[in-house]
Coordinates of N, CA and C and ligand atoms in Angstrom, one line a residue:
M9 N 92.6 114.9 130.9 CA 93.9 114.1 130.9 C 94.5 114.3 129.4
S10 N 95.8 114.6 129.3 CA 96.4 114.7 127.9 C 96.5 113.2 127.4
K11 N 96.4 113.2 126.1 CA 96.6 111.9 125.3 C 98.1 111.6 125.4
R12 N 98.4 110.2 125.5 CA 99.7 109.7 125.7 C 100.5 110.2 124.4
G13 N 101.8 110.5 124.5 CA 102.5 110.9 123.4 C 103.1 109.7 122.6
R14 N 103.6 109.9 121.5 CA 104.2 108.9 120.6 C 105.6 108.6 120.9
F15 N 106.1 107.5 120.5 CA 107.4 107.1 120.9 C 108.2 106.7 119.5
I16 N 109.1 107.5 119.0 CA 109.7 107.4 117.8 C 111.2 107.0 118.1
T17 N 111.7 105.9 117.5 CA 113.2 105.7 117.6 C 113.8 105.6 116.3
L18 N 115.2 106.0 116.3 CA 116.0 105.8 115.1 C 117.1 104.8 115.5
E19 N 117.3 103.9 114.4 CA 118.2 102.8 114.7 C 119.2 102.7 113.5
G20 N 120.2 101.9 113.6 CA 121.2 101.6 112.5 C 122.4 101.5 113.0
G21 N 123.4 101.1 112.2 CA 124.8 100.8 112.6 C 125.5 102.3 112.9
E22 N 126.7 102.2 113.2 CA 127.4 103.5 113.5 C 127.6 104.2 112.2
G23 N 127.5 105.5 112.3 CA 127.8 106.5 111.2 C 126.7 106.5 110.1
V24 N 125.5 105.8 110.3 CA 124.5 105.9 109.2 C 123.8 107.2 109.1
G25 N 124.0 108.0 110.2 CA 123.3 109.2 110.3 C 122.1 109.5 111.3
K26 N 122.1 108.6 112.3 CA 121.1 108.8 113.3 C 121.0 110.1 114.0
S27 N 122.3 110.5 114.5 CA 122.4 111.8 115.3 C 121.8 112.9 114.3
T28 N 122.4 113.0 113.1 CA 121.9 114.0 112.2 C 120.5 114.0 112.0
N29 N 119.9 112.8 111.8 CA 118.4 112.8 111.5 C 117.5 112.8 112.8
V30 N 118.0 112.5 113.9 CA 117.2 112.6 115.1 C 116.8 114.1 115.3
A31 N 117.8 114.9 114.9 CA 117.6 116.5 115.0 C 116.6 116.8 113.9
F32 N 116.7 116.2 112.7 CA 115.7 116.5 111.6 C 114.4 116.1 112.1
V33 N 114.2 114.9 112.6 CA 112.7 114.5 113.0 C 112.2 115.4 114.0
E34 N 113.1 115.7 115.1 CA 112.6 116.7 116.1 C 112.1 117.9 115.5
A35 N 112.9 118.6 114.6 CA 112.5 119.8 114.1 C 111.2 119.7 113.3
W36 N 111.1 118.6 112.5 CA 109.9 118.4 111.6 C 108.7 118.3 112.6
L37 N 108.8 117.5 113.7 CA 107.5 117.5 114.5 C 107.2 118.8 115.1
K38 N 108.3 119.6 115.6 CA 108.1 120.8 116.3 C 107.3 121.8 115.3
E39 N 107.8 121.8 114.0 CA 107.2 122.7 113.1 C 105.7 122.4 112.9
R40 N 105.2 121.3 113.3 CA 103.8 121.0 113.4 C 103.1 121.1 114.7
G41 N 103.8 121.8 115.6 CA 103.2 122.1 116.9 C 103.3 121.0 117.9
I42 N 104.1 120.0 117.8 CA 104.1 118.8 118.6 C 105.3 119.1 119.6
E43 N 104.9 118.9 120.9 CA 106.0 118.9 121.9 C 106.9 117.6 121.9
V44 N 108.2 117.9 121.8 CA 109.1 116.9 121.5 C 110.2 116.8 122.6
V45 N 110.4 115.6 123.1 CA 111.6 115.3 124.0 C 112.6 114.6 123.2
R46 N 113.8 115.1 122.9 CA 114.8 114.3 122.1 C 115.8 113.7 123.1
T47 N 116.1 112.4 122.8 CA 117.1 111.8 123.8 C 117.8 110.7 123.1
R48 N 118.5 109.9 123.9 CA 119.4 109.0 123.1 C 119.7 107.8 124.2
E49 N 120.1 106.7 123.5 CA 120.6 105.6 124.4 C 121.9 105.1 123.9
P50 N 122.8 104.3 124.7 CA 122.5 104.5 126.2 C 122.8 105.9 126.6
G51 N 121.9 106.2 127.7 CA 122.1 107.6 128.2 C 120.8 108.3 128.3
G52 N 120.7 109.6 128.2 CA 119.6 110.4 128.3 C 119.2 111.0 129.7
T53 N 119.8 110.5 130.7 CA 119.7 111.0 132.1 C 121.1 111.1 132.6
A54 N 121.4 111.8 133.7 CA 122.7 111.9 134.3 C 123.2 110.5 134.6
R55 N 122.4 109.6 135.4 CA 122.9 108.4 135.7 C 123.0 107.4 134.6
A56 N 122.1 107.5 133.6 CA 122.3 106.6 132.5 C 123.4 107.1 131.7
E57 N 123.8 108.3 131.5 CA 124.9 108.8 130.9 C 126.2 108.3 131.5
A58 N 126.2 108.1 132.9 CA 127.4 107.6 133.5 C 127.5 106.2 133.2
I59 N 126.4 105.4 133.1 CA 126.5 104.0 132.6 C 127.1 103.9 131.1
R60 N 126.7 104.9 130.3 CA 127.1 105.0 128.8 C 128.7 105.2 128.8
E61 N 129.2 105.9 129.8 CA 130.7 106.1 129.9 C 131.4 104.8 130.1
L62 N 130.7 103.9 131.0 CA 131.4 102.6 131.4 C 131.2 101.7 130.1
L63 N 130.2 101.8 129.4 CA 130.0 100.9 128.2 C 130.9 101.4 127.0
L64 N 131.2 102.7 126.8 CA 132.0 103.0 125.7 C 133.5 103.2 126.1
D65 N 133.9 103.1 127.3 CA 135.3 103.2 127.8 C 136.1 102.1 127.1
P66 N 137.1 102.5 126.3 CA 137.9 101.6 125.5 C 139.1 101.0 126.4
S67 N 139.2 101.4 127.6 CA 140.3 100.9 128.4 C 140.5 99.4 128.4
P68 N 141.7 99.1 128.0 CA 141.9 97.5 127.8 C 142.4 96.9 129.2
T69 N 142.3 97.6 130.3 CA 142.8 97.0 131.5 C 141.8 95.9 132.0
E70 N 140.5 96.2 132.0 CA 139.5 95.1 132.4 C 138.5 95.0 131.3
P71 N 138.6 93.9 130.5 CA 137.5 93.8 129.5 C 136.1 93.6 130.2
L72 N 135.1 94.2 129.5 CA 133.8 94.1 130.0 C 133.2 92.8 129.5
S73 N 132.6 92.1 130.5 CA 132.1 90.7 130.0 C 130.8 91.0 129.2
V74 N 130.4 90.0 128.5 CA 129.3 90.2 127.4 C 128.0 90.4 128.3
D75 N 127.9 89.6 129.4 CA 126.6 89.6 130.1 C 126.6 91.0 130.9
A76 N 127.7 91.5 131.4 CA 127.8 92.8 132.1 C 127.4 93.9 131.1
E77 N 127.8 93.8 129.9 CA 127.5 94.8 128.9 C 125.9 94.8 128.7
L78 N 125.3 93.6 128.5 CA 123.9 93.5 128.4 C 123.2 94.1 129.6
L79 N 123.6 93.8 130.7 CA 122.8 94.2 132.0 C 123.0 95.8 132.1
L80 N 124.2 96.4 131.8 CA 124.4 97.7 131.9 C 123.5 98.5 130.9
V81 N 123.3 97.9 129.7 CA 122.5 98.5 128.8 C 121.1 98.7 129.3
F82 N 120.7 97.5 130.0 CA 119.2 97.6 130.4 C 119.1 98.4 131.7
A83 N 120.2 98.5 132.6 CA 120.2 99.3 133.7 C 120.0 100.8 133.3
A84 N 120.8 101.2 132.2 CA 120.6 102.6 131.8 C 119.2 102.8 131.3
R85 N 118.7 101.8 130.6 CA 117.4 102.0 130.0 C 116.3 102.0 131.1
A86 N 116.4 101.3 132.0 CA 115.5 101.4 133.2 C 115.4 102.7 133.8
Q87 N 116.6 103.3 133.9 CA 116.7 104.8 134.5 C 116.1 105.8 133.6
H88 N 116.5 105.6 132.3 CA 116.0 106.5 131.3 C 114.6 106.5 131.2
L89 N 113.9 105.3 131.2 CA 112.4 105.1 131.2 C 111.8 105.9 132.3
A90 N 112.4 105.5 133.5 CA 111.7 106.1 134.7 C 111.8 107.6 134.8
E91 N 113.0 108.1 134.5 CA 113.2 109.5 134.7 C 112.8 110.3 133.5
K92 N 112.8 109.7 132.3 CA 112.5 110.8 131.1 C 111.5 110.3 130.2
I93 N 111.6 109.0 129.7 CA 110.7 108.6 128.6 C 109.3 108.6 129.2
L94 N 109.0 107.7 130.3 CA 107.6 107.5 130.5 C 107.0 108.8 131.0
P95 N 107.6 109.6 131.9 CA 107.0 110.9 132.2 C 106.6 111.8 131.1
A96 N 107.5 111.8 130.0 CA 107.2 112.7 128.7 C 105.9 112.1 128.1
L97 N 106.0 110.8 127.9 CA 105.0 110.2 127.1 C 103.6 110.4 127.9
E98 N 103.6 110.3 129.2 CA 102.4 110.4 130.0 C 101.9 111.8 130.0
R99 N 102.8 112.8 129.8 CA 102.2 114.2 129.8 C 101.8 114.5 128.3
G100 N 102.0 113.7 127.4 CA 101.6 114.0 126.0 C 102.6 114.3 125.1
A101 N 103.8 114.5 125.6 CA 105.1 114.8 124.7 C 105.4 113.7 123.8
W102 N 105.9 113.9 122.7 CA 106.5 112.9 121.9 C 108.0 112.6 122.1
V103 N 108.4 111.5 122.2 CA 109.8 111.2 122.5 C 110.5 110.8 121.2
V104 N 111.5 111.3 120.9 CA 112.3 110.9 119.7 C 113.8 110.4 120.2
C105 N 114.0 109.2 120.1 CA 115.2 108.5 120.8 C 116.2 108.0 119.8
D106 N 117.4 108.5 119.9 CA 118.6 107.8 119.1 C 118.9 106.4 119.7
R107 N 118.5 105.4 119.2 CA 118.6 104.0 119.5 C 117.7 103.7 120.8
F108 N 117.2 102.5 120.7 CA 116.6 101.8 121.9 C 116.8 100.4 121.9
T109 N 115.8 99.5 122.2 CA 116.1 98.2 122.4 C 116.4 97.4 121.2
D110 N 115.9 97.8 120.1 CA 116.4 97.2 118.8 C 117.9 97.1 118.7
A111 N 118.6 98.1 119.2 CA 120.1 98.1 119.3 C 120.6 97.1 120.2
T112 N 119.9 96.8 121.2 CA 120.3 95.6 122.1 C 120.3 94.3 121.3
F113 N 119.1 94.1 120.6 CA 119.0 92.9 119.8 C 120.1 92.9 118.8
A114 N 120.4 94.0 118.2 CA 121.4 94.0 117.0 C 122.8 93.8 117.7
Y115 N 123.1 94.7 118.7 CA 124.5 94.5 119.1 C 124.9 93.5 120.1
Q116 N 124.1 93.3 121.0 CA 124.3 92.3 122.1 C 123.9 91.0 121.5
G117 N 122.8 91.0 120.7 CA 122.3 89.8 120.1 C 123.2 89.4 118.8
G118 N 123.0 90.1 117.8 CA 123.6 89.8 116.5 C 125.2 89.9 116.8
G119 N 125.6 91.0 117.3 CA 127.0 91.3 117.4 C 127.8 90.4 118.4
R120 N 127.2 90.3 119.6 CA 128.0 89.5 120.7 C 127.5 88.1 120.8
G121 N 126.4 87.8 120.1 CA 125.9 86.3 120.0 C 125.0 85.9 121.2
I122 N 124.5 86.9 122.0 CA 123.6 86.5 123.1 C 122.2 86.1 122.5
D123 N 121.6 85.2 123.1 CA 120.4 84.5 122.6 C 119.3 85.5 122.7
A124 N 118.5 85.7 121.6 CA 117.5 86.8 121.5 C 116.3 86.6 122.7
Q125 N 116.2 85.4 123.1 CA 115.2 85.1 124.1 C 115.7 85.7 125.5
R126 N 116.9 85.6 125.7 CA 117.4 86.1 127.0 C 117.2 87.7 126.9
I127 N 117.5 88.2 125.8 CA 117.3 89.7 125.7 C 115.8 90.1 125.8
A128 N 115.0 89.3 125.3 CA 113.5 89.6 125.3 C 113.0 89.4 126.7
Q129 N 113.6 88.5 127.6 CA 113.2 88.6 129.0 C 113.5 89.7 129.7
L130 N 114.6 90.3 129.5 CA 115.1 91.6 130.1 C 114.2 92.7 129.5
E131 N 113.9 92.7 128.2 CA 113.0 93.7 127.6 C 111.7 93.7 128.4
Q132 N 111.1 92.6 128.6 CA 109.7 92.5 129.3 C 109.9 93.0 130.7
F133 N 111.0 92.6 131.4 CA 111.2 92.9 132.8 C 111.3 94.5 133.0
V134 N 112.1 95.1 132.0 CA 112.4 96.5 132.2 C 111.3 97.5 131.4
Q135 N 110.7 96.9 130.5 CA 109.8 97.8 129.7 C 108.4 97.5 129.9
R136 N 108.1 96.3 130.5 CA 106.7 96.0 130.7 C 105.7 96.2 129.6
G137 N 106.3 95.8 128.3 CA 105.3 95.9 127.2 C 105.4 97.2 126.4
L138 N 106.2 98.2 127.0 CA 106.4 99.5 126.2 C 107.3 99.1 124.9
A139 N 106.8 99.6 123.7 CA 107.6 99.5 122.6 C 107.5 100.8 121.8
P140 N 108.5 101.1 121.0 CA 108.3 102.3 120.1 C 107.0 102.2 119.1
D141 N 106.5 103.3 118.8 CA 105.3 103.4 117.9 C 105.8 103.2 116.4
V142 N 107.0 103.8 116.1 CA 107.6 103.6 114.9 C 109.1 103.6 115.1
T143 N 109.8 102.8 114.3 CA 111.3 102.7 114.3 C 111.8 103.1 113.0
L144 N 112.7 104.0 112.9 CA 113.2 104.4 111.6 C 114.5 103.9 111.5
L145 N 114.6 102.7 110.6 CA 115.9 102.1 110.5 C 116.7 102.7 109.3
L146 N 117.8 103.2 109.7 CA 118.7 103.8 108.6 C 119.7 102.6 108.2
D147 N 119.7 102.2 107.0 CA 120.4 101.0 106.7 C 121.5 101.4 105.5
M148 N 122.6 101.1 105.8 CA 123.7 101.1 104.7 C 124.8 100.2 104.9
S149 N 125.7 99.9 104.0 CA 126.8 99.0 104.3 C 127.7 99.6 105.5
P150 N 128.1 98.6 106.3 CA 129.0 99.1 107.4 C 130.4 99.7 106.8
E151 N 130.8 99.2 105.7 CA 132.1 99.9 105.1 C 131.9 101.2 104.8
A152 N 130.8 101.4 104.1 CA 130.6 102.9 103.7 C 130.4 103.8 104.8
A153 N 129.7 103.3 105.8 CA 129.4 104.1 107.1 C 130.6 104.4 107.8
K154 N 131.5 103.5 107.8 CA 132.8 103.5 108.6 C 133.8 104.7 107.8
E155 N 133.6 104.7 106.5 CA 134.3 105.8 105.8 C 133.9 107.3 106.2
R156 N 132.5 107.2 106.4 CA 132.0 108.6 106.9 C 132.6 108.9 108.2
L157 N 132.7 107.9 109.2 CA 133.2 108.2 110.5 C 134.6 108.4 110.6
E158 N 135.4 107.8 109.7 CA 136.9 107.9 109.7 C 137.2 109.4 109.5
G159 N 136.5 110.2 108.6 CA 136.7 111.6 108.4 C 136.6 112.4 109.7
R160 N 135.5 111.9 110.4 CA 135.1 112.7 111.6 C 136.1 112.4 112.7
L161 N 136.5 111.1 112.8 CA 137.6 110.8 113.9 C 138.9 111.5 113.6
R162 N 139.2 111.5 112.3 CA 140.4 112.3 111.8 C 140.4 113.8 112.3
D163 N 139.2 114.4 111.8 CA 139.1 115.9 112.1 C 139.0 116.1 113.5
L164 N 138.4 115.4 114.3 CA 138.3 115.7 115.7 C 139.4 115.1 116.6
N165 N 140.2 114.3 115.9 CA 141.3 113.7 116.6 C 141.0 112.9 117.9
T166 N 139.8 112.2 117.8 CA 139.3 111.5 119.0 C 139.7 110.0 118.9
Q167 N 139.6 109.4 120.1 CA 140.0 107.9 120.3 C 138.8 107.1 119.9
R168 N 138.9 106.0 119.4 CA 137.7 105.2 119.0 C 137.2 104.5 120.3
D169 N 135.8 104.5 120.5 CA 135.2 103.9 121.7 C 135.2 102.4 121.5
R170 N 134.8 101.6 122.6 CA 134.8 100.2 122.6 C 134.1 99.6 121.4
F171 N 133.1 100.1 121.0 CA 132.4 99.7 119.8 C 133.0 100.0 118.5
E172 N 133.5 101.2 118.5 CA 134.1 101.6 117.2 C 135.4 100.8 117.0
Q173 N 135.9 100.1 117.9 CA 137.1 99.4 117.8 C 136.8 98.0 117.3
E174 N 135.5 97.7 117.1 CA 135.2 96.3 116.5 C 135.4 96.1 115.1
R175 N 135.6 94.9 114.6 CA 135.9 94.6 113.2 C 134.7 94.7 112.4
V176 N 134.9 94.8 111.1 CA 133.7 95.0 110.2 C 132.8 93.7 110.3
E177 N 133.3 92.6 110.6 CA 132.3 91.5 110.7 C 131.4 91.6 111.7
F178 N 131.8 92.2 112.9 CA 130.8 92.6 113.9 C 129.6 93.4 113.4
F179 N 130.1 94.5 112.7 CA 129.0 95.4 112.2 C 128.2 94.8 111.1
M180 N 128.7 93.8 110.4 CA 127.9 93.1 109.5 C 126.8 92.3 110.1
A181 N 127.3 91.6 111.3 CA 126.4 90.9 112.0 C 125.2 91.8 112.7
V182 N 125.7 93.0 113.1 CA 124.7 94.0 113.7 C 123.6 94.4 112.6
R183 N 124.2 94.6 111.3 CA 123.2 95.1 110.3 C 122.3 93.9 110.0
R184 N 122.8 92.7 109.9 CA 121.9 91.5 109.7 C 120.8 91.4 110.7
A185 N 121.2 91.5 112.0 CA 120.1 91.4 113.0 C 119.1 92.5 113.0
Y186 N 119.6 93.7 112.7 CA 118.6 94.9 112.4 C 117.6 94.5 111.3
L187 N 118.2 94.1 110.2 CA 117.2 93.8 109.0 C 116.3 92.6 109.3
E188 N 116.8 91.6 110.2 CA 115.8 90.5 110.6 C 114.7 91.0 111.4
R189 N 115.0 91.9 112.3 CA 114.1 92.5 113.1 C 113.0 93.3 112.4
A190 N 113.5 94.2 111.5 CA 112.7 94.9 110.6 C 111.7 94.0 109.8
A191 N 112.2 92.9 109.3 CA 111.4 92.0 108.6 C 110.4 91.3 109.4
S192 N 110.7 91.1 110.7 CA 109.7 90.5 111.5 C 108.7 91.4 112.2
A193 N 108.8 92.8 112.0 CA 107.8 93.6 112.5 C 107.7 94.8 111.5
P194 N 107.2 94.5 110.3 CA 107.1 95.5 109.2 C 106.1 96.6 109.5
E195 N 105.1 96.4 110.5 CA 104.1 97.5 110.8 C 104.9 98.6 111.7
R196 N 105.9 98.2 112.4 CA 106.6 99.2 113.2 C 107.8 99.7 112.6
F197 N 108.5 99.0 111.7 CA 109.7 99.5 111.2 C 109.4 100.2 109.9
A198 N 110.2 101.4 109.6 CA 110.3 101.9 108.3 C 111.8 101.8 107.9
L199 N 112.0 101.2 106.8 CA 113.5 101.0 106.3 C 113.8 102.1 105.4
I200 N 114.9 102.8 105.8 CA 115.4 104.0 104.9 C 116.8 103.8 104.4
D201 N 117.0 103.9 103.1 CA 118.3 103.8 102.5 C 119.2 104.9 103.0
A202 N 120.1 104.7 103.9 CA 120.9 105.7 104.5 C 122.2 106.2 103.6
A203 N 122.3 105.4 102.5 CA 123.6 105.6 101.7 C 123.2 106.8 100.7
Q204 N 122.0 107.1 100.6 CA 121.5 108.4 99.7 C 122.1 109.6 100.3
P205 N 122.1 110.6 99.3 CA 122.5 112.0 99.9 C 121.5 112.4 101.0
L206 N 122.1 113.2 102.0 CA 121.3 113.5 103.1 C 119.8 114.1 102.8
Q207 N 119.8 114.8 101.8 CA 118.5 115.5 101.4 C 117.5 114.4 101.0
D208 N 118.0 113.3 100.4 CA 117.0 112.3 99.9 C 116.6 111.4 101.1
V209 N 117.5 111.3 102.1 CA 117.2 110.5 103.3 C 116.1 111.3 104.0
Q210 N 116.3 112.6 104.0 CA 115.3 113.3 104.8 C 113.9 113.4 104.1
V211 N 113.9 113.4 102.7 CA 112.7 113.3 102.0 C 111.9 112.0 102.5
A212 N 112.7 111.0 102.5 CA 112.1 109.6 102.8 C 111.6 109.7 104.3
L213 N 112.4 110.2 105.2 CA 111.9 110.4 106.6 C 110.6 111.1 106.7
S214 N 110.4 112.2 105.9 CA 109.4 113.1 106.0 C 108.1 112.3 105.5
R215 N 108.3 111.5 104.4 CA 107.1 110.7 103.9 C 106.6 109.8 105.1
V216 N 107.6 109.0 105.6 CA 107.0 108.1 106.7 C 106.4 108.9 107.9
L217 N 107.0 110.1 108.3 CA 106.3 110.9 109.4 C 104.9 111.4 109.0
E218 N 104.9 111.9 107.7 CA 103.5 112.3 107.2 C 102.5 111.2 107.3
E219 N 102.9 110.1 106.9 CA 101.9 109.0 106.9 C 101.5 108.6 108.4
R220 N 102.5 108.5 109.3 CA 102.2 108.1 110.6 C 101.4 109.2 111.4
V221 N 101.8 110.3 111.2 CA 101.1 111.4 112.0 C 99.7 111.5 111.6
A222 N 99.4 111.3 110.2 CA 98.1 111.4 109.7 C 97.2 110.2 110.4
Q223 N 97.9 109.1 110.5 CA 97.2 107.9 111.2 C 96.9 108.2 112.7
W224 N 97.9 108.8 113.3 CA 97.7 109.0 114.8 C 96.9 110.1 115.3
R225 N 96.7 111.1 114.5 CA 96.0 112.3 114.9 C 94.5 112.3 114.8
Ligands
LIG315 N1 124.7 100.2 122.1 C1 124.6 98.8 122.3 O1 125.5 98.0 122.1 N2 123.4 98.4 122.7 C2 122.3 99.2 123.0 O2 121.3 98.7 123.4 C3 122.4 100.5 122.6 C4 123.7 101.0 122.2 C5 121.2 101.4 123.0 C6 126.9 104.1 121.2 O3 125.9 104.5 120.4 C7 127.1 102.7 121.1 O4 126.2 102.0 122.0 C8 126.8 102.1 119.8 C9 126.1 100.8 120.0 C10 125.9 100.7 121.5 N3 128.1 102.0 119.2 N4 128.2 101.7 118.0 N5 128.6 101.5 117.0 P1 125.9 105.9 119.4 O5 124.5 105.9 119.0 O6 126.4 107.0 120.2 O7 127.1 105.4 118.4 P2 127.2 105.6 116.9 O8 126.2 104.8 116.0 O9 128.5 105.2 116.8 O10 126.8 107.0 116.7 P3 127.5 107.9 115.6 O11 128.9 107.5 115.3 O12 127.4 109.5 116.0 O13 126.7 107.7 114.2 P4 125.3 108.3 113.7 O14 124.7 109.1 114.8 O15 124.5 107.2 113.0 O16 125.8 109.2 112.5 P5 125.9 110.9 112.5 O17 126.9 111.3 113.6 O18 124.6 111.5 112.3 O19 126.7 111.0 111.0 C11 128.0 110.4 110.8 C12 128.6 111.4 109.8 O20 128.0 111.1 108.4 C13 128.5 112.9 110.0 O21 129.7 113.5 109.6 C14 127.4 113.3 109.2 O22 127.4 114.7 108.8 C15 127.5 112.4 107.9 N6 126.3 112.0 107.3 C16 125.0 111.7 107.9 N7 124.2 111.4 106.9 C17 124.8 111.5 105.8 C18 124.4 111.3 104.4 N8 123.2 110.8 104.0 N9 125.4 111.4 103.3 C19 126.7 111.7 103.7 N10 127.1 112.0 105.0 C20 126.1 111.9 106.0

């Protein structure tokens, strides 16, 4: 039987460089001969991506209730776990995921104000104890991250999604919640300064990966 794979997540506010660095982490692991499944949340499978559409839809005609948002996030996660994450880990592949449940504690908890214990109940129900082996938290000020995204929104001429329309106070609360979670589980989290030039961010990520891979192999 193959050894269970490792589960690596990247977290942080919008525009901190998660998508860019998920690709970097995937390439770094593949260069070392590791089978990698790269994925993201909300989403990662066809049905979970359909739920993502509902979550991001900025249509003002029917506001999404805070509880419905929380349950949709976990419905997408349940599907993602069953269809993609758990089968990959079980066959020995490593999973690199752009956001996971820490995002729920940060956005629905810190941002929307849902009690962390309620989120933890759903986490237990859906994940049955599964947690990432390491979480790479890319941290920078929301104002600076927003500036990065403004350029992209202008270049691509795209509409802001439901979360991108939130005010800076929302993203400050999200950042605080992420930092509190990192402080409460320092053995799982690696905190990376995402305001550095990309090359320096990736040097920092490589250091963490080298250390963890050496421990795990
Ligand atoms: N959400 C939730 O509420 N609850 C949950 O449980 C989960 C999610 C799982 C969609 O996520 C939304 O779902 C999310 C929270 C919610 N909304 N928000 N906010 P998403 O991951 O798709 O959304 P996102 O965070 O907005 O992704 P993003 O805008 O693509 O940001 P990113 O992936 O962190 O950044 P990036 O695309 O890699 O980089 C942004 C730009 O900066 C790009 O032009 C890069 O080339 C540039 N960049 C990257 N790094 C650097 C450095 N170091 N220097 C300079 N420029 C850089």
